[in-house]
Amino acid sequence: MKFLALRFSKRIVNEAIPYKHLLLADESIQAINKYIHRCDLYLVTDNELAIGVCAIQEIDASTIEIKNLAIIKEYRNCGVGSWCIQKVKEIYPTKIVLVGTGDASKNALRFYKKNGFKPHCLRKDFFLKNYDHPIIENGLQLIDQIVLKYQSAK
């Protein structure tokens, strides 16, 4: 796919929260609302077409966590997600970057590892405690959240 003009721009505070895009990577608006108001939200556009979103929460002075990274189906598997990760690394060059994903989320685990993330820790029973219904991925119920970490060599 040829991109016309990819942009990764910070959402203005008064703009509507793009739940339609956030719901591509999270199960419910209730789950999103648990973190979104503490995040910097970046919109991913291609020639003004909204194609994705990235929500980043500052954990402490040295650490951020990607709480949501979602790209619309038509733009997946062609480098846009990796491009977004690169943008996060450029915007936060000195920060440790964390991201959590489901224990059965094979594609997400492979994607983050390909982008330099390494396994960091496990949030036991995360999906059992934070969702009121089972979340199934790759035919398996998600139970634990695997947290991956990226730290620049700089």
PDB file of C-alpha atoms in Angstrom:
ATOM      1  CA  MET A   1       0.000   0.000   0.000  1.00  0.00           C
ATOM      2  CA  LYS A   2       1.250   3.471  -0.837  1.00  0.00           C
ATOM      3  CA  PHE A   3       0.821   6.077   1.863  1.00  0.00           C
ATOM      4  CA  LEU A   4      -0.017   9.596   0.810  1.00  0.00           C
ATOM      5  CA  ALA A   5       0.985  11.583   3.875  1.00  0.00           C
ATOM      6  CA  LEU A   6       1.257   9.755   7.201  1.00  0.00           C
ATOM      7  CA  ARG A   7       0.983  11.963  10.282  1.00  0.00           C
ATOM      8  CA  PHE A   8       1.223  11.211  13.998  1.00  0.00           C
ATOM      9  CA  SER A   9      -0.281  14.226  15.733  1.00  0.00           C
ATOM     10  CA  LYS A  10      -1.208  14.903  19.340  1.00  0.00           C
ATOM     11  CA  ARG A  11      -4.929  15.249  19.943  1.00  0.00           C
ATOM     12  CA  ILE A  12      -6.077  18.654  21.098  1.00  0.00           C
ATOM     13  CA  VAL A  13      -7.614  18.348  24.570  1.00  0.00           C
ATOM     14  CA  ASN A  14     -11.113  19.540  23.596  1.00  0.00           C
ATOM     15  CA  GLU A  15     -11.385  17.251  20.567  1.00  0.00           C
ATOM     16  CA  ALA A  16     -13.686  14.243  20.828  1.00  0.00           C
ATOM     17  CA  ILE A  17     -12.081  11.010  21.999  1.00  0.00           C
ATOM     18  CA  PRO A  18     -11.878   8.669  18.964  1.00  0.00           C
ATOM     19  CA  TYR A  19     -13.566   5.683  20.606  1.00  0.00           C
ATOM     20  CA  LYS A  20     -14.240   4.081  17.208  1.00  0.00           C
ATOM     21  CA  HIS A  21     -10.495   3.633  16.719  1.00  0.00           C
ATOM     22  CA  LEU A  22      -9.667   2.857  20.365  1.00  0.00           C
ATOM     23  CA  LEU A  23     -12.231   0.046  20.317  1.00  0.00           C
ATOM     24  CA  LEU A  24     -10.144  -1.720  17.662  1.00  0.00           C
ATOM     25  CA  ALA A  25      -7.611  -2.547  20.400  1.00  0.00           C
ATOM     26  CA  ASP A  26      -9.739  -2.614  23.539  1.00  0.00           C
ATOM     27  CA  GLU A  27     -12.945  -4.428  24.416  1.00  0.00           C
ATOM     28  CA  SER A  28     -15.181  -1.659  25.742  1.00  0.00           C
ATOM     29  CA  ILE A  29     -15.608   2.047  26.308  1.00  0.00           C
ATOM     30  CA  GLN A  30     -15.652   1.317  30.051  1.00  0.00           C
ATOM     31  CA  ALA A  31     -12.190  -0.282  29.816  1.00  0.00           C
ATOM     32  CA  ILE A  32     -10.905   2.630  27.717  1.00  0.00           C
ATOM     33  CA  ASN A  33     -12.278   5.189  30.175  1.00  0.00           C
ATOM     34  CA  LYS A  34     -10.173   3.637  32.955  1.00  0.00           C
ATOM     35  CA  TYR A  35      -7.012   5.041  31.318  1.00  0.00           C
ATOM     36  CA  ILE A  36      -7.789   7.442  28.489  1.00  0.00           C
ATOM     37  CA  HIS A  37      -8.167  10.598  30.592  1.00  0.00           C
ATOM     38  CA  ARG A  38      -4.594  10.146  31.895  1.00  0.00           C
ATOM     39  CA  CYS A  39      -3.102   9.673  28.427  1.00  0.00           C
ATOM     40  CA  ASP A  40      -1.611  11.730  25.663  1.00  0.00           C
ATOM     41  CA  LEU A  41      -3.558  10.699  22.599  1.00  0.00           C
ATOM     42  CA  TYR A  42      -1.997  10.700  19.147  1.00  0.00           C
ATOM     43  CA  LEU A  43      -4.060  10.433  15.985  1.00  0.00           C
ATOM     44  CA  VAL A  44      -2.620   8.579  13.018  1.00  0.00           C
ATOM     45  CA  THR A  45      -3.762   9.959   9.672  1.00  0.00           C
ATOM     46  CA  ASP A  46      -2.975   9.371   6.025  1.00  0.00           C
ATOM     47  CA  ASN A  47      -3.803  12.403   3.904  1.00  0.00           C
ATOM     48  CA  GLU A  48      -6.358  13.533   6.544  1.00  0.00           C
ATOM     49  CA  LEU A  49      -8.024  10.092   6.754  1.00  0.00           C
ATOM     50  CA  ALA A  50      -8.030   8.877  10.374  1.00  0.00           C
ATOM     51  CA  ILE A  51      -6.404   5.436  10.242  1.00  0.00           C
ATOM     52  CA  GLY A  52      -5.386   4.865  13.857  1.00  0.00           C
ATOM     53  CA  VAL A  53      -4.694   6.031  17.344  1.00  0.00           C
ATOM     54  CA  CYS A  54      -2.024   5.687  20.038  1.00  0.00           C
ATOM     55  CA  ALA A  55      -2.706   6.394  23.723  1.00  0.00           C
ATOM     56  CA  ILE A  56       0.340   6.945  25.943  1.00  0.00           C
ATOM     57  CA  GLN A  57       0.301   7.265  29.718  1.00  0.00           C
ATOM     58  CA  GLU A  58       3.214   8.649  31.735  1.00  0.00           C
ATOM     59  CA  ILE A  59       3.901   6.189  34.551  1.00  0.00           C
ATOM     60  CA  ASP A  60       6.700   8.186  36.187  1.00  0.00           C
ATOM     61  CA  ALA A  61       9.481  10.588  35.190  1.00  0.00           C
ATOM     62  CA  SER A  62      11.364   7.889  33.285  1.00  0.00           C
ATOM     63  CA  THR A  63       8.600   5.570  32.035  1.00  0.00           C
ATOM     64  CA  ILE A  64       5.617   5.682  29.691  1.00  0.00           C
ATOM     65  CA  GLU A  65       3.162   2.961  28.755  1.00  0.00           C
ATOM     66  CA  ILE A  66       1.417   2.516  25.433  1.00  0.00           C
ATOM     67  CA  LYS A  67      -2.124   1.817  26.626  1.00  0.00           C
ATOM     68  CA  ASN A  68      -3.678   1.502  23.175  1.00  0.00           C
ATOM     69  CA  LEU A  69      -2.269   1.273  19.665  1.00  0.00           C
ATOM     70  CA  ALA A  70      -4.868   0.617  16.980  1.00  0.00           C
ATOM     71  CA  ILE A  71      -4.742   0.805  13.193  1.00  0.00           C
ATOM     72  CA  ILE A  72      -7.746   0.264  10.910  1.00  0.00           C
ATOM     73  CA  LYS A  73      -7.833  -3.051   9.089  1.00  0.00           C
ATOM     74  CA  GLU A  74      -6.988  -1.665   5.645  1.00  0.00           C
ATOM     75  CA  TYR A  75      -3.678  -0.258   6.945  1.00  0.00           C
ATOM     76  CA  ARG A  76      -2.530  -3.259   8.993  1.00  0.00           C
ATOM     77  CA  ASN A  77       0.434  -5.444   8.044  1.00  0.00           C
ATOM     78  CA  CYS A  78       2.046  -2.777   5.889  1.00  0.00           C
ATOM     79  CA  GLY A  79       4.337  -1.036   8.391  1.00  0.00           C
ATOM     80  CA  VAL A  80       2.037   1.619   9.888  1.00  0.00           C
ATOM     81  CA  GLY A  81       2.127   0.098  13.391  1.00  0.00           C
ATOM     82  CA  SER A  82       5.928  -0.082  13.357  1.00  0.00           C
ATOM     83  CA  TRP A  83       6.030   3.488  12.049  1.00  0.00           C
ATOM     84  CA  CYS A  84       3.872   4.533  15.040  1.00  0.00           C
ATOM     85  CA  ILE A  85       6.227   2.770  17.468  1.00  0.00           C
ATOM     86  CA  GLN A  86       9.139   4.626  15.865  1.00  0.00           C
ATOM     87  CA  LYS A  87       7.280   7.925  16.339  1.00  0.00           C
ATOM     88  CA  VAL A  88       6.729   7.122  20.032  1.00  0.00           C
ATOM     89  CA  LYS A  89      10.460   6.414  20.398  1.00  0.00           C
ATOM     90  CA  GLU A  90      11.266   9.758  18.689  1.00  0.00           C
ATOM     91  CA  ILE A  91       8.836  11.769  20.842  1.00  0.00           C
ATOM     92  CA  TYR A  92      10.005  10.109  24.081  1.00  0.00           C
ATOM     93  CA  PRO A  93      13.694   9.333  23.321  1.00  0.00           C
ATOM     94  CA  THR A  94      14.871   8.985  26.923  1.00  0.00           C
ATOM     95  CA  LYS A  95      11.854   7.133  28.311  1.00  0.00           C
ATOM     96  CA  ILE A  96      11.446   3.465  29.061  1.00  0.00           C
ATOM     97  CA  VAL A  97       8.428   2.326  27.028  1.00  0.00           C
ATOM     98  CA  LEU A  98       6.104  -0.359  28.379  1.00  0.00           C
ATOM     99  CA  VAL A  99       3.210  -2.068  26.616  1.00  0.00           C
ATOM    100  CA  GLY A 100       0.854  -4.761  27.863  1.00  0.00           C
ATOM    101  CA  THR A 101      -0.811  -7.426  25.765  1.00  0.00           C
ATOM    102  CA  GLY A 102      -2.778 -10.605  26.316  1.00  0.00           C
ATOM    103  CA  ASP A 103      -1.068 -13.873  27.117  1.00  0.00           C
ATOM    104  CA  ALA A 104      -2.633 -15.446  23.993  1.00  0.00           C
ATOM    105  CA  SER A 105      -2.065 -12.427  21.724  1.00  0.00           C
ATOM    106  CA  LYS A 106       0.517 -14.096  19.480  1.00  0.00           C
ATOM    107  CA  ASN A 107       0.438 -11.448  16.739  1.00  0.00           C
ATOM    108  CA  ALA A 108       0.796  -8.544  19.180  1.00  0.00           C
ATOM    109  CA  LEU A 109       3.655 -10.267  21.019  1.00  0.00           C
ATOM    110  CA  ARG A 110       5.448 -10.915  17.733  1.00  0.00           C
ATOM    111  CA  PHE A 111       4.848  -7.302  16.602  1.00  0.00           C
ATOM    112  CA  TYR A 112       6.273  -5.723  19.766  1.00  0.00           C
ATOM    113  CA  LYS A 113       9.259  -8.067  19.882  1.00  0.00           C
ATOM    114  CA  LYS A 114       9.983  -7.217  16.231  1.00  0.00           C
ATOM    115  CA  ASN A 115      10.006  -3.550  17.297  1.00  0.00           C
ATOM    116  CA  GLY A 116      12.628  -4.033  20.012  1.00  0.00           C
ATOM    117  CA  PHE A 117      10.474  -4.814  23.058  1.00  0.00           C
ATOM    118  CA  LYS A 118      11.471  -7.554  25.476  1.00  0.00           C
ATOM    119  CA  PRO A 119       9.339  -9.402  28.070  1.00  0.00           C
ATOM    120  CA  HIS A 120       9.375  -7.451  31.341  1.00  0.00           C
ATOM    121  CA  CYS A 121       6.757  -8.776  33.778  1.00  0.00           C
ATOM    122  CA  LEU A 122       3.356 -10.410  34.102  1.00  0.00           C
ATOM    123  CA  ARG A 123       0.169  -8.790  35.423  1.00  0.00           C
ATOM    124  CA  LYS A 124      -1.514 -11.872  36.906  1.00  0.00           C
ATOM    125  CA  ASP A 125      -5.234 -12.282  36.251  1.00  0.00           C
ATOM    126  CA  PHE A 126      -5.380  -8.873  34.543  1.00  0.00           C
ATOM    127  CA  PHE A 127      -8.174  -9.815  32.145  1.00  0.00           C
ATOM    128  CA  LEU A 128     -10.177 -11.610  34.834  1.00  0.00           C
ATOM    129  CA  LYS A 129     -10.010  -8.582  37.148  1.00  0.00           C
ATOM    130  CA  ASN A 130     -10.548  -5.814  34.584  1.00  0.00           C
ATOM    131  CA  TYR A 131     -13.267  -7.170  32.285  1.00  0.00           C
ATOM    132  CA  ASP A 132     -16.736  -8.402  33.184  1.00  0.00           C
ATOM    133  CA  HIS A 133     -16.732 -11.060  30.468  1.00  0.00           C
ATOM    134  CA  PRO A 134     -14.212 -13.525  29.031  1.00  0.00           C
ATOM    135  CA  ILE A 135     -12.009 -12.165  26.260  1.00  0.00           C
ATOM    136  CA  ILE A 136     -11.130 -14.796  23.690  1.00  0.00           C
ATOM    137  CA  GLU A 137      -8.199 -14.413  21.322  1.00  0.00           C
ATOM    138  CA  ASN A 138      -6.785 -17.108  19.054  1.00  0.00           C
ATOM    139  CA  GLY A 139      -9.347 -19.485  20.564  1.00  0.00           C
ATOM    140  CA  LEU A 140      -7.995 -18.982  24.099  1.00  0.00           C
ATOM    141  CA  GLN A 141      -9.312 -16.953  27.010  1.00  0.00           C
ATOM    142  CA  LEU A 142      -6.986 -14.114  27.981  1.00  0.00           C
ATOM    143  CA  ILE A 143      -6.050 -14.299  31.652  1.00  0.00           C
ATOM    144  CA  ASP A 144      -2.697 -12.614  32.300  1.00  0.00           C
ATOM    145  CA  GLN A 145      -1.245  -9.511  30.690  1.00  0.00           C
ATOM    146  CA  ILE A 146       2.323  -9.773  29.450  1.00  0.00           C
ATOM    147  CA  VAL A 147       4.175  -6.473  29.832  1.00  0.00           C
ATOM    148  CA  LEU A 148       6.963  -5.813  27.371  1.00  0.00           C
ATOM    149  CA  LYS A 149       9.644  -3.144  27.719  1.00  0.00           C
ATOM    150  CA  TYR A 150      11.709  -1.080  25.313  1.00  0.00           C
ATOM    151  CA  GLN A 151      14.695   0.879  26.533  1.00  0.00           C
ATOM    152  CA  SER A 152      16.835   2.893  24.189  1.00  0.00           C
ATOM    153  CA  ALA A 153      20.550   2.112  24.159  1.00  0.00           C
ATOM    154  CA  LYS A 154      21.231   5.874  24.355  1.00  0.00           C
TER     155      LYS A 154
END
